[in-house]
Amino acid sequence: MPSLPMVRAIRDAIRTLMLLDERVVIFGEDVGKRGGVFLATEGLQQEFGIERCFDTPLAENGIIGFAIGMAINGLRPIAEIQFTDFIYPGFDQIVSELAKFRYRSGGQIAVPVVIRTPWGGGVKGGLYHSQANESYFIHTAGLKVVVPSTPYDAKGLLIASVQDPDPVIFFEPKKLYFAPREEVPEGVYTVPLGVARLVREGKDVSIITYGSLVYVASEVADKLYPEGISIEILDLRTLLPFDGEAILASARKTGRVIALVEAPKFCSFASEISAFLAENVIEYLQAPIKRVTGYFTPYPYWTDAYYIPTLKRVEKAVREILAY
Amino acid sequence: MPSLPMVRAIRDAIRTLMLLDERVVIFGEDVGKRGGVFLATEGLQQEFGIERCFDTPLAENGIIGFAIGMAINGLRPIAEIQFTDFIYPGFDQIVSELAKFRYRSGGQIAVPVVIRTPWGGGVKGGLYHSQANESYFIHTAGLKVVVPSTPYDAKGLLIASVQDPDPVIFFEPKKLYFAPREEVPEGVYTVPLGVARLVREGKDVSIITYGSLVYVASEVADKLYPEGISIEILDLRTLLPFDGEAILASARKTGRVIALVEAPKFCSFASEISAFLAENVIEYLQAPIKRVTGYFTPYPYWTDAYYIPTLKRVEKAVREILAY
Amino acid sequence: MKVQSFELKPFTEESLRILDEEGRQVSHWDHGLTDKQIVELYRLMWVTRLLDERTLILQKQGKIAFYASSAGQEAAQVGSAYAMEPQDWIYPSHREQGVFITRGMPLEEIFGHFMSRSLDPARGRQMPGHLGRYDLHLITLSSPVSTQIPQAVGTAYASKYRKESSVTMTYFGDGGTSEGAFHEGLNFAAVFQCPVVFFCQNNQYAISVPLNFQMATKTIAVKACAYGFDGFRVDGNDVLAVYSVTHYAVQKARSGQGPTLIEAVTYRYAPHSSADDDKRYRRPEEVEDWQKKRDPIKRLRLFLIRESILSEKSDSELLEQLKEQVMQAYEIAERSPHPPLASFLEDVYAEEPWFLKQEKQEFVELYQEEYERGEK
Amino acid sequence: MKVQSFELKPFTEESLRILDEEGRQVSHWDHGLTDKQIVELYRLMWVTRLLDERTLILQKQGKIAFYASSAGQEAAQVGSAYAMEPQDWIYPSHREQGVFITRGMPLEEIFGHFMSRSLDPARGRQMPGHLGRYDLHLITLSSPVSTQIPQAVGTAYASKYRKESSVTMTYFGDGGTSEGAFHEGLNFAAVFQCPVVFFCQNNQYAISVPLNFQMATKTIAVKACAYGFDGFRVDGNDVLAVYSVTHYAVQKARSGQGPTLIEAVTYRYAPHSSADDDKRYRRPEEVEDWQKKRDPIKRLRLFLIRESILSEKSDSELLEQLKEQVMQAYEIAERSPHPPLASFLEDVYAEEPWFLKQEKQEFVELYQEEYERGEK
Ligand SMILES: Cc1ncc(C[n+]2csc(CCOP(=O)(O)OP(=O)(O)O)c2C)c(N)n1
Ligand SMILES: Cc1ncc(C[n+]2csc(CCOP(=O)(O)OP(=O)(O)O)c2C)c(N)n1
Ligand SMILES: [Mg+2]
Ligand SMILES: [Mg+2]
C-alpha cells in the first residue's frame, strides 16, 4: 500500500473514479496541462484526454454553471475552484442553483456535482488564499459539505462524494496537502458521508473539530495527557449532514466541549455545534461550551501563524473549562 | 407627525439623506423612473435628477462594485438589490471587497456603502423572493448588518447606516413594508447601530429575534399572558455588531431563551445567539436554548405560510422550555 | 432548408424578416416548412396567447397569485422552440409559456403548476411560471436571471462529449445580457465549441429599464463579436423568420460548428408581471402600437389567409376549439388536489438526512390536521 | 499629442506600434514626449526591472515569501501609468510593480510591503504584490481577479458626478477578461459614459492557460464591440506606443467622450509567481525568444542610443545609479521593524466593536511576550 500525502490521495481518488466511470470529468483553472496549482490532477490530461481533464477560462460562475449543466445531462463532473477564497463569483450558481435544483424541480432533477477546492489557512496565504468559509455552505440547504483531515479519508470521502446523488462541496485543507502521509489503499473504497471519526477517546473534555485543527487538538491532548487530562477528539469529516449522534454522545460523556474551527466566530460551524448541544444535551454540560475560532477579522498575511487557533489558545480553553 | 408604513419611512430616510448631503446617491434595477419595485425610491429621480437616482443594468456584481468605487471616491452610495435572493451574483464584491477594503489597505481606504435590499419571507415569493440570508453576511468580518422591524426604526437605522463609516447591509423585511404604520418624525434622526430594542419586558422566557418575527413573538406573548406566562422580547435591530449585553442581560434574567429566526437552522443567527449564551451565561440557563427557525429546505412557494416560524411553533417552544 | 444554401448575414442592425407587419412575404428564404407546419405554428401561438389570457383572468380573480405574461412574444417562443428536436435540451427563462407549450407540456400541468396542484411536476414548490419537465428536456427554471446560460453550455458539452447530436438552447431576455453569467457562458461555449444556441428575446425592457439604460450597443446580436461567433438579429414577431434563423443555428450546432447568438426583437404587452405597474415607465400608446401594428399572431394570420392556407372559417373554428381546450385544461387543474402539505420538506436531498426527518416529524405532529386535509 | 490629430484605428488584428523590435521608429505618431520624458520612461522601466530582479533574489533567499514578477511587462505598465495625471485614479492588478513605481510609490515602501514592515502602508496585512497608497490614488488591490473593474467604473462615475476632470484607469490581465465582472464593468462604463480606461496586459497566459483556452476571439480589443466603445490593440513592449494609445484614451475620457479598452500585447518572463513552475506549460525557448528578441527595455535603449538621446556611457552610469538606489531602498526596508503584532486585530471597522476589543485583549494577554517583541 503506498504512503501518500493528501494531495496525492486526492489525485488517486480522481484517477480511480475516472478509470471506473466514463461519466467522470474534471476541469477548472490550470487543471489540464499544469495539473492544478497543487498538482492534484497531475498527468490526468495525458492519461484521459483533453475532453475529460481540462482547463477552463478564468470564471468561477462559468465553471460551476457549466458543471451543473453537465450533471443534468448525465455526467459526473468534478469542478476545481483554485482556492475556496475564489468561489464567490460562483456563489450564485451554488446557492441559487446547485443547492436548489432537486427541490425546485420537485425531485425531477438531480445535480451530482462535486466542487473540490483548497481550503483553510496556515500557509501564509493572506486574505485570499487562507479562508475557511465552510459556514456559508453549511447554511445552504441542499448541499453536502466535506472536509477530510487525513489522506485515507480524503480519498475515501472524495470517491463517496462523486458517487453521491447530491452536490458536494469538498474542502481540501491545503495545509495538509503535503504532510502527513498515510498508507492509502489502491483502487476503490469509500468513507461514508455523514459519519464522524473518533480520533481519540477521552473522558474530561471533548474537542469537536475538522481539517488541520484535528492535529492541533491532538497536540494539546498529548501535551495535557501527562497531567492526567483526558481529551476526546472528534473529527467530523462531513459538516453537512454532520454526525449529530457522535457529537451528542461525546458531549454526554465528557460534559465539557470545545468547538474548534479556523473560521471567524459568528455564525460559524463552531456556533452550530454549540447551539446543537445547548438545544439537545444542556443537562449534561458541566461548563460553558467554548468556541475556539479564527479572529473576527479577514485572514491576515504576516501574522498567519497567530490567526487560526494555536495550541496555546486551545490549551487555555481546555484549562478554563476544566477549572470551571 | 405622519403615520407611515415601513417602505415610506425608508423612502423618507433616503430623501432626507439626499436633501442633507450631495454625496448621497441611490441606484439599482428599476430604482429610477419606476421608483423601485416596492416604490422605496418613488419620485426621487424627479426630485434629485438622474445623476443621483438612477437605473442600472441588470448586474449585481456591477452594482455593488460600482458602489464601492463611488465610495472610494468620496460619495455615499446606497445600492438597492431588488431582492436579497438576487444578491449572490454580487457576493464576491461584498465578501472579498466591501468587507475587506479597510483591513487590507491597513486602514487607508474606507468604503461607506449601504446595500439596501428587501428581505425575508411571508409574502408567497417562493425560493427566490423570500430568503432570510443574513447569516452569510454576519459571518463576514468587516460588514455591519441591520434589520429593522418598525417604520420608525427603519428610518433612523437607515440614516445611521448611510452616515456610518463602514459598509452596511440593510435588510428590509418586505412583509412589513406596507403594514404596520407608525408615526415617523420628519427630518433627520438616527437610531444607533448595535443597540437592541426591548420590545416587551418579561420574566419567564426571553425571545430574541428581529424583523417580522418580532410580531409573531408579540402575538405569542399576548396569547400566553393570560396564563401567567411572562415573555420578554428583544428586537436586535443590528445583527452585526449585535448587542451582546442586551442578550446576556435578558438571558440572565429569564434563564430560558428562544432564538427565533426565519432562516434555516444550521449556522444561522439563531445558532449564534445560542452559542453566545452557552459560552457566556450557561450557569443562568434553566432549560435548553431553543432555536425556532425556518426549515432546512429552500423556501417553498405553496406552503409559504408554514415555512417561517408560526405562532403555533413558537408557542410550542415556549411551553416546552417552561415545562423543562 | 439546407444549412449550406441558407445565407444569413450576422451583425446587421436591421432585423432579418420573412413577413412584414401585414403578413406579406418580403424575403424568399427557403424555410422548408410545409403549410401544415405553418398552421401548427399558428395554432401553438394561439394556444400560448389563450393560456396567457386565461391566466391573467385567473390572476385577477385571485386564483393564481402571480404571473409573468408572454403575450406579444409568441412568435419568438414558438418559432424557436419549434426548430428543435425532442432530444434537444431547453433552458427556459421566466416567461416562456410558448416554449413549454411547443415542447409538449400538457396545459393542465401548466395550470396545475400555476395553482400549485399535484399536477405540477414541481409539487407546488415554485412561483407560477417556473416550469420544468425533465423527461421532456425542459429544465426547471429558477428566478435569478441568466444563471441558466452557463448551465446550458455544460449540457451542450455533455452531449458533445458523448458524441450525441443533441443541441441545447437557452432563453433569456435583453436584461439577462447584462449579467456576468451571460458573458461567462458565451465565452465557455466559444472556447469549447459547444452545440448551443443562445436565444435572446429583446422585448425592450428589463422590467422598467429600457434598452438604452441597459447597454450602449445598437443591437444585442453584436455582443457575439466578443466571443468569436455569429450573432443574428431577427424580427421576433415574425414566426417564420424566427423559425428559420433558429433552425439554421440549431443545425449549425448539430453539425459541430459551434454556438450562435440570436436576438429576437419583440415586445411584451402586459406589465412585467402581475406585481408590476407599467404605466410608471412606458406610455400606453407604445404598447398599443405594438399590439395593433406588429402582433405576431395577426401577422401570421394575414399571411395564412392571403396565401389561402387557412380560411376565415377554419380559423374561427380553430380558435373556438383552442379556447375550449384551454378552458378544459384549466378545469382539470382546478379540480385536482394540492400536493401533500408536508411534502415541502422533501426533495432537498436524494435521501432525507436525520435533521429533515426530525423537522418533518415535528411538522406533521404540529400540523396533523392540515396535513390530513392536504393528503386528500 | 493632440487628441484630434491622432488617428488610431480600433479593432485591428495588428498591434499598433511606434518602435519595432530593434528600436527603429516604424510609424510617425506625434506622441508629444520630450527626449527627457522618454529617458524618464526608460529610467522607470529599469527601476521596475531592477526591483523585480532584486525581489526574485530575496524571494529565493527566503526573505520574501511570495512574489509575482513583472519582468517583461515594463513598457505596458510604465507607459500606461505615465500617461495619467497625479489626480487620476488607478486600480491595479496583481503584478503592477511598474505602475506603482511610475505613480511615485517609494521603493522602500514597496520592499517594506514585500517584507511586511511598518513601512508597508497596509501594515503587513496582505501577500506581497498587493500594494496601495490611497493618497497617491493607488487603490490597494485584492487577489480575486477582475473585482476592481466595476469599482474603477464607480470611481470614474463619482469624478464625473462632481464634474472633476480626473480619469480612472484599471489594469487586468488576459485571464481577467473571462470573469463576469469584466463584462459588467465595461457595460456600466458604456451605459454611464464614465471617464475610465480599461488597460489589459495580454501576456498570453492566465497562469498556465494559454489564450486559446481562454477565448475564441483573435484579439482582446475586439471585446469592446460588445459594449459600444473602441478597443485598441497595442504592442505592449513598445513603451512609446503604449504611452500614446493610453494618453489618447485618457484624454478622450477626460474630455467626456467615454471609456476605451486597450489591449497591450506583452509577455511575462518569470513563472506566474514564485509558487509556479512554468516548465509544466510552456517551452523555455518561447520565453527566451521574447526575452532576447522583444524585450521592452532593450528596445527603447536601442532607440535612445540610435537617436543619440542617451550615450552608452550615461546609460551604464544610470544603470549603476539605479541599482544602488534599489539596493538602498531594500536596506532601509530590511532595517525597519514589523508592525505591532496585535495590529492584525485592527482596521476591521472604523471603531473596534466590543467583540474585537475582547479578542484583542485575549490575544494580547496570551501573546504578551511576542507582542512586546513586536512593539519594538
Ligand atoms: C439576478 C437577478 N436580479 C434581479 C432579478 C429581478 N428581475 C426579475 S425579471 C427582471 C428583468 C428581466 O428582464 P429581461 O431579461 O429583459 O426579461 P423580460 O422580463 O423582459 O422577459 C428582473 C430585474 C432577478 N430575477 N434576478
Ligand atoms: C477569482 C479568481 N480566481 C482565480 C484566481 C487565481 N489566479 C490568480 S492570478 C490568475 C491568472 C490571472 O491571469 P491574467 O489575468 O492573465 O493575469 P497575469 O497573471 O497573466 O498577469 C489566477 C487564475 C484569482 N486570483 N481570482
Ligand atoms: Mg426584457
Ligand atoms: Mg495573463
Coordinates of C-alpha atoms and ligand atoms in Angstrom, one line a residue, chain B residues 58, chain C residues 73 94-95 172-176 200-207 209 211 214 268 272, ligand 3:
Chain B
L58 CA -29.3 44.1 -14.5
Chain C
Q73 CA -43.7 37.2 -27.6
H94 CA -39.2 33.3 -16.8
R95 CA -41.9 34.0 -19.4
F172 CA -33.0 34.9 -21.8
G173 CA -34.1 38.5 -22.1
D174 CA -32.4 41.7 -23.0
G175 CA -31.9 42.3 -19.3
G176 CA -30.2 39.0 -18.9
C200 CA -32.4 36.4 -26.5
Q201 CA -35.9 37.8 -26.6
N202 CA -35.3 41.5 -26.7
N203 CA -38.6 42.9 -25.6
Q204 CA -37.1 46.3 -25.0
Y205 CA -37.3 46.4 -21.2
A206 CA -35.9 44.7 -18.2
I207 CA -38.9 45.3 -16.0
V209 CA -35.4 49.7 -17.6
L211 CA -32.5 49.2 -23.6
Q214 CA -29.0 48.6 -20.1
R268 CA -44.3 42.3 -24.1
H272 CA -43.6 42.8 -16.4
Ligands
MG3 MG -36.7 42.3 -21.5

